mmCIF file of C-alpha atoms in Angstrom:
data_model
loop_
_atom_site.group_PDB
_atom_site.id
_atom_site.type_symbol
_atom_site.label_atom_id
_atom_site.label_comp_id
_atom_site.label_asym_id
_atom_site.label_seq_id
_atom_site.Cartn_x
_atom_site.Cartn_y
_atom_site.Cartn_z
ATOM 1 C CA MET A 30 -5.276 -38.473 8.936
ATOM 2 C CA THR A 31 -3.928 -36.732 12.057
ATOM 3 C CA THR A 32 -5.804 -37.806 15.176
ATOM 4 C CA SER A 33 -3.681 -36.177 17.886
ATOM 5 C CA LEU A 34 -1.448 -33.148 18.317
ATOM 6 C CA THR A 35 1.063 -32.301 21.019
ATOM 7 C CA LEU A 36 2.084 -28.649 21.126
ATOM 8 C CA PRO A 37 3.696 -26.218 23.523
ATOM 9 C CA SER A 38 1.197 -24.033 25.342
ATOM 10 C CA ALA A 39 -0.213 -21.239 23.214
ATOM 11 C CA CYS A 40 0.406 -17.487 23.442
ATOM 12 C CA ASP A 41 -2.558 -15.150 23.016
ATOM 13 C CA PHE A 42 -1.276 -11.728 22.047
ATOM 14 C CA HIS A 43 -4.644 -9.959 22.190
ATOM 15 C CA LEU A 44 -7.064 -10.725 25.008
ATOM 16 C CA HIS A 45 -9.885 -9.013 26.909
ATOM 17 C CA VAL A 46 -10.719 -10.289 30.376
ATOM 18 C CA ARG A 47 -12.858 -7.359 31.611
ATOM 19 C CA GLN A 48 -13.390 -6.516 35.293
ATOM 20 C CA GLY A 49 -15.387 -7.605 38.328
ATOM 21 C CA GLU A 50 -17.480 -10.759 38.056
ATOM 22 C CA MET A 51 -16.742 -11.147 34.351
ATOM 23 C CA MET A 52 -12.992 -11.020 35.009
ATOM 24 C CA GLN A 53 -13.358 -13.584 37.783
ATOM 25 C CA MET A 54 -15.152 -15.958 35.404
ATOM 26 C CA VAL A 55 -13.030 -15.434 32.287
ATOM 27 C CA THR A 56 -9.476 -15.264 33.638
ATOM 28 C CA PRO A 57 -9.267 -18.840 35.003
ATOM 29 C CA LYS A 58 -10.541 -20.093 31.658
ATOM 30 C CA ILE A 59 -7.436 -18.872 29.826
ATOM 31 C CA VAL A 60 -5.592 -22.068 30.748
ATOM 32 C CA GLU A 61 -8.582 -24.224 29.707
ATOM 33 C CA GLY A 62 -7.899 -23.160 26.129
ATOM 34 C CA GLY A 63 -4.243 -24.230 26.358
ATOM 35 C CA VAL A 64 -2.881 -20.678 26.692
ATOM 36 C CA SER A 65 -0.030 -19.786 29.062
ATOM 37 C CA VAL A 66 0.875 -16.274 27.864
ATOM 38 C CA ALA A 67 -1.759 -13.528 27.659
ATOM 39 C CA TYR A 68 -1.296 -9.993 26.330
ATOM 40 C CA ILE A 69 -4.028 -7.939 27.968
ATOM 41 C CA MET A 70 -5.952 -5.075 26.401
ATOM 42 C CA PRO A 71 -6.445 -1.822 28.381
ATOM 43 C CA ASN A 72 -9.993 -0.774 27.350
ATOM 44 C CA THR A 73 -11.487 -1.289 30.764
ATOM 45 C CA VAL A 74 -13.773 1.183 32.530
ATOM 46 C CA PRO A 75 -11.948 3.436 33.195
ATOM 47 C CA PRO A 76 -9.152 2.620 30.732
ATOM 48 C CA ILE A 77 -5.688 1.569 31.916
ATOM 49 C CA LYS A 78 -3.747 4.783 31.340
ATOM 50 C CA ASN A 79 -0.771 4.589 33.709
ATOM 51 C CA THR A 80 1.743 2.184 35.157
ATOM 52 C CA GLU A 81 0.104 1.872 38.565
ATOM 53 C CA GLN A 82 -3.238 0.913 37.029
ATOM 54 C CA ALA A 83 -1.565 -1.652 34.766
ATOM 55 C CA LEU A 84 0.315 -3.285 37.637
ATOM 56 C CA GLU A 85 -2.768 -3.393 39.860
ATOM 57 C CA TYR A 86 -4.762 -5.016 37.055
ATOM 58 C CA LYS A 87 -1.957 -7.517 36.497
ATOM 59 C CA SER A 88 -1.918 -8.492 40.174
ATOM 60 C CA GLN A 89 -5.665 -9.178 40.062
ATOM 61 C CA LEU A 90 -5.258 -11.407 37.024
ATOM 62 C CA GLU A 91 -2.290 -13.310 38.457
ATOM 63 C CA ALA A 92 -4.309 -14.112 41.557
ATOM 64 C CA LEU A 93 -7.043 -15.619 39.372
ATOM 65 C CA ALA A 94 -4.750 -17.526 36.962
ATOM 66 C CA PRO A 95 -1.327 -18.123 38.535
ATOM 67 C CA GLN A 96 -0.268 -20.461 35.706
ATOM 68 C CA VAL A 97 -0.507 -17.632 33.149
ATOM 69 C CA THR A 98 2.141 -15.043 32.315
ATOM 70 C CA PHE A 99 0.391 -11.708 31.790
ATOM 71 C CA TYR A 100 1.742 -8.810 29.746
ATOM 72 C CA MET A 101 0.042 -5.470 30.196
ATOM 73 C CA THR A 102 -0.648 -2.499 27.937
ATOM 74 C CA LEU A 103 -1.559 1.163 28.337
ATOM 75 C CA TYR A 104 -4.377 2.988 26.559
ATOM 76 C CA LEU A 105 -3.088 5.674 24.182
ATOM 77 C CA SER A 106 -4.601 8.977 25.294
ATOM 78 C CA PRO A 107 -3.625 12.637 25.710
ATOM 79 C CA GLU A 108 -2.726 11.995 29.359
ATOM 80 C CA LEU A 109 0.112 9.658 28.354
ATOM 81 C CA THR A 110 3.536 11.267 28.624
ATOM 82 C CA VAL A 111 7.059 10.385 27.564
ATOM 83 C CA GLU A 112 7.964 10.086 31.256
ATOM 84 C CA GLU A 113 5.120 7.615 31.806
ATOM 85 C CA ILE A 114 6.309 5.532 28.842
ATOM 86 C CA ARG A 115 9.772 5.244 30.386
ATOM 87 C CA LYS A 116 8.278 4.401 33.762
ATOM 88 C CA ALA A 117 5.971 1.776 32.262
ATOM 89 C CA ALA A 118 8.749 0.139 30.290
ATOM 90 C CA ALA A 119 10.926 -0.082 33.403
ATOM 91 C CA ALA A 120 8.023 -1.770 35.216
ATOM 92 C CA GLY A 121 7.602 -4.370 32.475
ATOM 93 C CA VAL A 122 4.546 -2.958 30.698
ATOM 94 C CA ALA A 123 4.881 -4.291 27.168
ATOM 95 C CA GLY A 124 2.880 -2.035 24.882
ATOM 96 C CA VAL A 125 0.494 0.805 24.181
ATOM 97 C CA LYS A 126 -2.858 0.211 22.502
ATOM 98 C CA SER A 127 -4.401 2.705 20.108
ATOM 99 C CA TYR A 128 -8.172 2.809 19.648
ATOM 100 C CA PRO A 129 -9.694 5.192 17.103
ATOM 101 C CA ARG A 130 -12.499 7.051 18.817
ATOM 102 C CA GLY A 131 -15.772 5.160 19.045
ATOM 103 C CA VAL A 132 -15.002 2.188 16.788
ATOM 104 C CA THR A 133 -15.292 -0.603 19.380
ATOM 105 C CA THR A 134 -16.047 -1.433 23.024
ATOM 106 C CA ASN A 135 -14.946 1.255 25.525
ATOM 107 C CA SER A 136 -13.191 3.360 22.875
ATOM 108 C CA ASP A 137 -14.902 6.686 23.590
ATOM 109 C CA SER A 138 -11.530 7.983 24.806
ATOM 110 C CA GLY A 139 -9.880 6.905 21.571
ATOM 111 C CA ILE A 140 -7.700 9.048 19.350
ATOM 112 C CA GLU A 141 -8.427 11.119 16.286
ATOM 113 C CA SER A 142 -4.929 12.131 15.151
ATOM 114 C CA TYR A 143 -1.631 10.249 15.363
ATOM 115 C CA GLU A 144 0.858 13.042 14.736
ATOM 116 C CA ILE A 145 0.378 14.518 18.203
ATOM 117 C CA TYR A 146 1.605 11.203 19.625
ATOM 118 C CA TYR A 147 4.872 11.120 17.697
ATOM 119 C CA PRO A 148 6.916 12.036 20.820
ATOM 120 C CA ILE A 149 5.266 9.084 22.580
ATOM 121 C CA PHE A 150 6.090 6.784 19.669
ATOM 122 C CA GLN A 151 9.692 7.974 19.666
ATOM 123 C CA ALA A 152 9.993 7.173 23.366
ATOM 124 C CA MET A 153 8.410 3.757 22.794
ATOM 125 C CA GLU A 154 10.894 3.080 19.998
ATOM 126 C CA GLU A 155 13.749 3.973 22.334
ATOM 127 C CA VAL A 156 12.618 1.763 25.244
ATOM 128 C CA GLY A 157 11.361 -1.168 23.139
ATOM 129 C CA MET A 158 7.622 -0.951 23.790
ATOM 130 C CA VAL A 159 5.174 -2.164 21.145
ATOM 131 C CA LEU A 160 2.483 -0.049 19.490
ATOM 132 C CA ASN A 161 -0.725 -2.065 19.119
ATOM 133 C CA LEU A 162 -3.070 -0.576 16.526
ATOM 134 C CA HIS A 163 -6.798 -1.189 16.235
ATOM 135 C CA GLY A 164 -6.723 -0.688 12.500
ATOM 136 C CA GLU A 165 -9.988 1.036 11.652
ATOM 137 C CA ILE A 166 -11.171 4.594 11.176
ATOM 138 C CA PRO A 167 -14.591 5.752 12.372
ATOM 139 C CA SER A 168 -17.536 5.314 10.038
ATOM 140 C CA ASP A 169 -18.333 8.440 8.026
ATOM 141 C CA PRO A 170 -21.191 8.203 5.501
ATOM 142 C CA THR A 171 -20.197 11.477 3.867
ATOM 143 C CA ASN A 172 -16.884 9.867 2.882
ATOM 144 C CA ASP A 173 -18.322 6.425 2.094
ATOM 145 C CA ILE A 174 -16.679 4.852 5.161
ATOM 146 C CA CYS A 175 -18.414 2.020 7.010
ATOM 147 C CA VAL A 176 -17.519 -1.167 8.891
ATOM 148 C CA MET A 177 -16.776 -3.000 5.646
ATOM 149 C CA ASN A 178 -13.987 -0.670 4.501
ATOM 150 C CA ALA A 179 -12.895 1.011 7.749
ATOM 151 C CA GLU A 180 -9.842 -1.265 8.065
ATOM 152 C CA GLU A 181 -8.636 -0.759 4.511
ATOM 153 C CA ARG A 182 -9.014 3.021 4.846
ATOM 154 C CA PHE A 183 -6.832 2.905 7.966
ATOM 155 C CA LEU A 184 -3.858 1.176 6.361
ATOM 156 C CA PRO A 185 -2.119 4.343 5.044
ATOM 157 C CA GLN A 186 -1.845 5.440 8.689
ATOM 158 C CA LEU A 187 0.000 2.234 9.531
ATOM 159 C CA GLU A 188 2.450 2.778 6.702
ATOM 160 C CA LYS A 189 2.929 6.427 7.680
ATOM 161 C CA ILE A 190 3.762 5.575 11.302
ATOM 162 C CA HIS A 191 6.069 2.759 10.210
ATOM 163 C CA LYS A 192 7.923 5.086 7.853
ATOM 164 C CA ALA A 193 8.326 7.705 10.591
ATOM 165 C CA PHE A 194 9.482 5.155 13.198
ATOM 166 C CA PRO A 195 11.060 2.220 11.352
ATOM 167 C CA LYS A 196 12.526 0.704 14.528
ATOM 168 C CA LEU A 197 9.251 0.876 16.477
ATOM 169 C CA LYS A 198 7.562 -2.499 16.757
ATOM 170 C CA ILE A 199 3.972 -2.154 15.542
ATOM 171 C CA VAL A 200 1.221 -4.762 15.530
ATOM 172 C CA LEU A 201 -1.806 -4.348 13.306
ATOM 173 C CA GLU A 202 -4.392 -6.047 15.463
ATOM 174 C CA HIS A 203 -7.062 -8.547 14.366
ATOM 175 C CA ALA A 204 -6.630 -8.144 10.603
ATOM 176 C CA THR A 205 -9.677 -9.000 8.519
ATOM 177 C CA THR A 206 -8.813 -8.053 4.936
ATOM 178 C CA LYS A 207 -6.553 -9.046 2.081
ATOM 179 C CA ALA A 208 -5.476 -5.407 1.941
ATOM 180 C CA ALA A 209 -4.265 -5.607 5.546
ATOM 181 C CA VAL A 210 -2.323 -8.801 4.885
ATOM 182 C CA ASP A 211 -0.675 -7.296 1.818
ATOM 183 C CA THR A 212 0.217 -4.082 3.657
ATOM 184 C CA VAL A 213 1.851 -5.867 6.592
ATOM 185 C CA LYS A 214 3.823 -8.078 4.212
ATOM 186 C CA ARG A 215 5.107 -4.947 2.425
ATOM 187 C CA CYS A 216 6.282 -3.406 5.681
ATOM 188 C CA GLY A 217 9.571 -4.148 7.370
ATOM 189 C CA ASP A 218 10.330 -6.729 10.009
ATOM 190 C CA THR A 219 9.172 -4.430 12.824
ATOM 191 C CA VAL A 220 5.525 -4.667 11.710
ATOM 192 C CA GLY A 221 3.529 -7.716 12.776
ATOM 193 C CA CYS A 222 -0.107 -8.728 12.615
ATOM 194 C CA SER A 223 -2.414 -10.605 14.959
ATOM 195 C CA ILE A 224 -5.166 -12.837 13.566
ATOM 196 C CA THR A 225 -8.100 -14.085 15.605
ATOM 197 C CA VAL A 226 -9.687 -17.506 15.809
ATOM 198 C CA HIS A 227 -13.040 -16.275 14.556
ATOM 199 C CA HIS A 228 -11.747 -14.287 11.588
ATOM 200 C CA LEU A 229 -10.187 -17.479 10.223
ATOM 201 C CA GLN A 230 -13.690 -18.963 10.203
ATOM 202 C CA LEU A 231 -16.270 -16.234 9.569
ATOM 203 C CA ILE A 232 -17.336 -14.090 6.624
ATOM 204 C CA VAL A 233 -19.859 -11.265 6.527
ATOM 205 C CA ASP A 234 -22.824 -13.613 6.043
ATOM 206 C CA ASP A 235 -21.984 -15.310 9.336
ATOM 207 C CA TRP A 236 -22.403 -12.220 11.511
ATOM 208 C CA ALA A 237 -25.193 -10.429 9.653
ATOM 209 C CA GLY A 238 -28.165 -11.313 11.853
ATOM 210 C CA GLN A 239 -26.027 -13.375 14.287
ATOM 211 C CA PRO A 240 -25.002 -11.120 17.211
ATOM 212 C CA HIS A 241 -22.656 -13.650 18.810
ATOM 213 C CA HIS A 242 -20.502 -13.512 15.654
ATOM 214 C CA PHE A 243 -20.520 -9.703 15.596
ATOM 215 C CA CYS A 244 -17.183 -8.117 16.480
ATOM 216 C CA LYS A 245 -15.082 -5.124 15.507
ATOM 217 C CA PRO A 246 -13.554 -5.231 13.024
ATOM 218 C CA VAL A 247 -16.302 -7.257 11.386
ATOM 219 C CA ALA A 248 -15.539 -10.344 9.316
ATOM 220 C CA LYS A 249 -15.387 -9.424 5.647
ATOM 221 C CA TYR A 250 -15.646 -11.159 2.253
ATOM 222 C CA PRO A 251 -14.690 -14.731 1.349
ATOM 223 C CA HIS A 252 -11.560 -13.516 -0.485
ATOM 224 C CA ASP A 253 -10.480 -11.695 2.674
ATOM 225 C CA ARG A 254 -10.850 -14.823 4.798
ATOM 226 C CA ASP A 255 -8.922 -16.705 2.124
ATOM 227 C CA ALA A 256 -6.086 -14.177 2.429
ATOM 228 C CA LEU A 257 -5.897 -14.718 6.195
ATOM 229 C CA ARG A 258 -5.855 -18.473 5.727
ATOM 230 C CA ASP A 259 -3.280 -18.246 2.940
ATOM 231 C CA VAL A 260 -0.812 -16.172 4.939
ATOM 232 C CA VAL A 261 -1.167 -18.508 7.915
ATOM 233 C CA SER A 262 -0.719 -21.538 5.656
ATOM 234 C CA SER A 263 2.413 -19.986 4.195
ATOM 235 C CA GLY A 264 4.018 -19.884 7.643
ATOM 236 C CA HIS A 265 4.762 -16.162 7.509
ATOM 237 C CA PRO A 266 6.477 -15.381 10.850
ATOM 238 C CA ARG A 267 4.963 -11.917 11.333
ATOM 239 C CA PHE A 268 1.374 -13.223 11.476
ATOM 240 C CA PHE A 269 0.416 -14.813 14.785
ATOM 241 C CA LEU A 270 -2.377 -15.560 17.216
ATOM 242 C CA GLY A 271 -4.221 -12.782 19.022
ATOM 243 C CA THR A 272 -7.717 -14.040 19.783
ATOM 244 C CA ASP A 273 -9.364 -10.700 20.593
ATOM 245 C CA SER A 274 -11.664 -12.858 22.709
ATOM 246 C CA ALA A 275 -14.109 -10.333 24.124
ATOM 247 C CA PRO A 276 -16.892 -11.561 26.409
ATOM 248 C CA HIS A 277 -20.203 -9.774 26.810
ATOM 249 C CA PRO A 278 -23.301 -10.893 28.726
ATOM 250 C CA CYS A 279 -25.894 -12.415 26.439
ATOM 251 C CA HIS A 280 -28.422 -9.665 27.099
ATOM 252 C CA THR A 281 -25.986 -7.087 25.691
ATOM 253 C CA LYS A 282 -25.497 -9.145 22.518
ATOM 254 C CA GLU A 283 -29.080 -10.198 21.783
ATOM 255 C CA THR A 284 -30.419 -6.671 21.623
ATOM 256 C CA SER A 285 -31.211 -3.913 19.142
ATOM 257 C CA LYS A 286 -27.596 -2.669 19.282
ATOM 258 C CA ALA A 287 -25.304 -5.609 19.980
ATOM 259 C CA ASN A 288 -21.961 -5.129 21.710
ATOM 260 C CA ALA A 289 -18.986 -6.111 19.572
ATOM 261 C CA GLY A 290 -17.063 -9.193 20.642
ATOM 262 C CA VAL A 291 -16.661 -12.953 20.172
ATOM 263 C CA PHE A 292 -15.791 -15.190 23.135
ATOM 264 C CA THR A 293 -13.232 -17.929 22.394
ATOM 265 C CA THR A 294 -11.049 -18.088 25.513
ATOM 266 C CA PRO A 295 -12.083 -21.487 27.003
ATOM 267 C CA MET A 296 -11.411 -23.458 23.784
ATOM 268 C CA VAL A 297 -8.679 -21.611 21.884
ATOM 269 C CA LEU A 298 -6.599 -24.607 20.772
ATOM 270 C CA PRO A 299 -9.576 -26.915 20.001
ATOM 271 C CA TYR A 300 -11.108 -24.169 17.850
ATOM 272 C CA LEU A 301 -7.826 -23.652 16.030
ATOM 273 C CA ALA A 302 -7.310 -27.378 15.448
ATOM 274 C CA LYS A 303 -10.774 -27.601 13.891
ATOM 275 C CA ILE A 304 -10.256 -24.570 11.650
ATOM 276 C CA PHE A 305 -6.668 -25.348 10.601
ATOM 277 C CA GLU A 306 -7.688 -28.909 9.769
ATOM 278 C CA GLU A 307 -10.490 -27.602 7.560
ATOM 279 C CA PHE A 308 -8.112 -25.598 5.385
ATOM 280 C CA GLY A 309 -5.329 -28.182 5.452
ATOM 281 C CA ALA A 310 -2.815 -26.382 7.663
ATOM 282 C CA LEU A 311 -2.566 -28.394 10.879
ATOM 283 C CA ASP A 312 1.200 -28.463 10.431
ATOM 284 C CA LYS A 313 1.243 -24.644 10.673
ATOM 285 C CA LEU A 314 -0.780 -24.426 13.894
ATOM 286 C CA GLU A 315 2.131 -24.697 16.318
ATOM 287 C CA ASN A 316 4.149 -21.835 14.892
ATOM 288 C CA PHE A 317 1.096 -19.596 14.537
ATOM 289 C CA ALA A 318 -0.236 -20.173 18.049
ATOM 290 C CA CYS A 319 2.890 -20.917 20.058
ATOM 291 C CA HIS A 320 6.045 -19.408 18.516
ATOM 292 C CA PHE A 321 5.626 -16.560 16.028
ATOM 293 C CA GLY A 322 4.066 -14.100 18.467
ATOM 294 C CA ARG A 323 6.724 -14.754 21.089
ATOM 295 C CA GLN A 324 9.452 -14.310 18.505
ATOM 296 C CA PHE A 325 8.048 -11.016 17.244
ATOM 297 C CA TYR A 326 7.487 -9.517 20.690
ATOM 298 C CA GLY A 327 10.535 -11.068 22.301
ATOM 299 C CA LEU A 328 8.297 -12.162 25.163
ATOM 300 C CA GLY A 329 7.564 -15.525 26.705
ATOM 301 C CA PRO A 330 6.527 -17.280 29.903
ATOM 302 C CA ARG A 331 7.914 -15.954 33.160
ATOM 303 C CA GLU A 332 11.158 -17.289 34.576
ATOM 304 C CA GLY A 333 10.801 -20.742 36.078
ATOM 305 C CA PHE A 334 7.778 -21.717 33.997
ATOM 306 C CA VAL A 335 7.835 -25.379 32.964
ATOM 307 C CA ASP A 336 5.716 -26.102 29.900
ATOM 308 C CA GLN A 337 4.493 -29.699 29.964
ATOM 309 C CA GLY A 338 2.859 -29.328 26.570
ATOM 310 C CA VAL A 339 -0.740 -29.573 25.400
ATOM 311 C CA THR A 340 -2.161 -32.712 23.809
ATOM 312 C CA LEU A 341 -5.252 -32.467 21.630
ATOM 313 C CA VAL A 342 -7.121 -35.541 20.435
ATOM 314 C CA LYS A 343 -9.560 -35.729 17.548
ATOM 315 C CA GLU A 344 -12.901 -37.065 18.774
ATOM 316 C CA ASP A 345 -16.500 -37.077 17.609
ATOM 317 C CA ASN A 346 -19.072 -35.036 19.436
ATOM 318 C CA VAL A 347 -16.879 -32.461 21.186
ATOM 319 C CA ILE A 348 -19.650 -29.952 21.727
ATOM 320 C CA VAL A 349 -19.041 -26.297 22.602
ATOM 321 C CA PRO A 350 -21.023 -25.358 25.740
ATOM 322 C CA GLU A 351 -24.151 -23.326 25.105
ATOM 323 C CA LYS A 352 -23.267 -20.715 27.709
ATOM 324 C CA TYR A 353 -20.990 -19.736 30.583
ATOM 325 C CA PRO A 354 -22.611 -18.127 33.645
ATOM 326 C CA VAL A 355 -20.860 -14.888 34.536
ATOM 327 C CA SER A 356 -21.386 -15.560 38.241
ATOM 328 C CA ALA A 357 -22.120 -18.676 40.254
ATOM 329 C CA THR A 358 -24.037 -16.648 42.832
ATOM 330 C CA ASN A 359 -25.471 -13.652 40.953
ATOM 331 C CA GLU A 360 -27.911 -14.825 38.295
ATOM 332 C CA SER A 361 -28.597 -11.247 37.195
ATOM 333 C CA ALA A 362 -25.007 -11.027 35.854
ATOM 334 C CA GLY A 363 -26.177 -13.147 32.943
ATOM 335 C CA VAL A 364 -24.368 -15.633 30.739
ATOM 336 C CA VAL A 365 -21.794 -15.456 27.950
ATOM 337 C CA VAL A 366 -22.465 -17.375 24.746
ATOM 338 C CA PRO A 367 -19.211 -18.730 23.259
ATOM 339 C CA PHE A 368 -18.112 -18.956 19.640
ATOM 340 C CA LEU A 369 -19.701 -21.869 17.752
ATOM 341 C CA THR A 370 -22.046 -22.532 20.664
ATOM 342 C CA GLY A 371 -23.568 -26.000 20.573
ATOM 343 C CA LYS A 372 -21.401 -27.045 17.596
ATOM 344 C CA ASN A 373 -19.058 -30.014 17.337
ATOM 345 C CA VAL A 374 -15.436 -28.843 17.058
ATOM 346 C CA GLY A 375 -14.069 -32.380 16.864
ATOM 347 C CA TRP A 376 -10.945 -31.726 18.981
ATOM 348 C CA LYS A 377 -10.427 -31.681 22.742
ATOM 349 C CA ILE A 378 -7.524 -31.073 25.106
ATOM 350 C CA THR A 379 -6.699 -34.304 26.931
ATOM 351 C CA LYS A 380 -3.502 -33.070 28.628
ATOM 352 C CA ASN A 381 -2.825 -29.450 29.471
ATOM 353 C CA PHE A 382 0.480 -27.656 29.965
ATOM 354 C CA PHE A 383 0.454 -27.532 33.798
#
């Protein structure tokens, strides 16, 4: 039985750190989870739609977590131009994130049609930027579309964009279904897929009635979770870690209409060690969390970074905190309840990478 693991620091290729007091609480906790590279989502308020906004956001994050290498993204919207894509790429912005309108947090400015963005995609293909797709379509009862099949109904769009732009790197974000896994595997080497911590653990029964497990896309059926675990266990290099960790104050989760998001940032590698051990794939954890994402994106820690490695030790009674206060001085900001709150994950980081 494995009782300790030593890995390089992890790379999280899908992360939300929010703004204001929440950002100030969450961002320093990235390193606590053993993560040194963070790919940041642009669905802030207002969204990050241009290069200047992305670079300003990046500077705020670097001040809060200087050990972390941050890669920024732009929000796909009608304001985005080919000229802005070229400018962003020259400034080091790594990707553009697509949100279908209204499907998740701060997606009211999301898109309804992809064809109008083909000139943007062509420019991205030319300059080497990545298209990050939230792979769902909006619920539509008249067409039998809901949260349980919204991802699968989206997949023809992924294939259509890939066929039109075969050299454009595309990431299907936070896959939750066997259909998504199969589609990405069918695509060429320029299509990758991020998988979250929580989707490797949860099924629909785990979030129905449990708001702190509710996220978008929602966890699906047992056979879908099995497909995620199987592709990770197989060591497929185009499937990699993107936590989609998305903090919300408790009072916006425990309400009649819960915000979508699961918070995993402070314990990313301990969570993964627990889950990978449960389905017999501890030997696949390093590639999934530390290498495959970097290889697909062609991105890594900034120049001069020295990775001292992360050591995890298996111990009894490693209990996930019940809550994280958003602010040390403003009680009204509330608390964030983390994934598997109060549960024993059985693994802890005893030596971090810095």
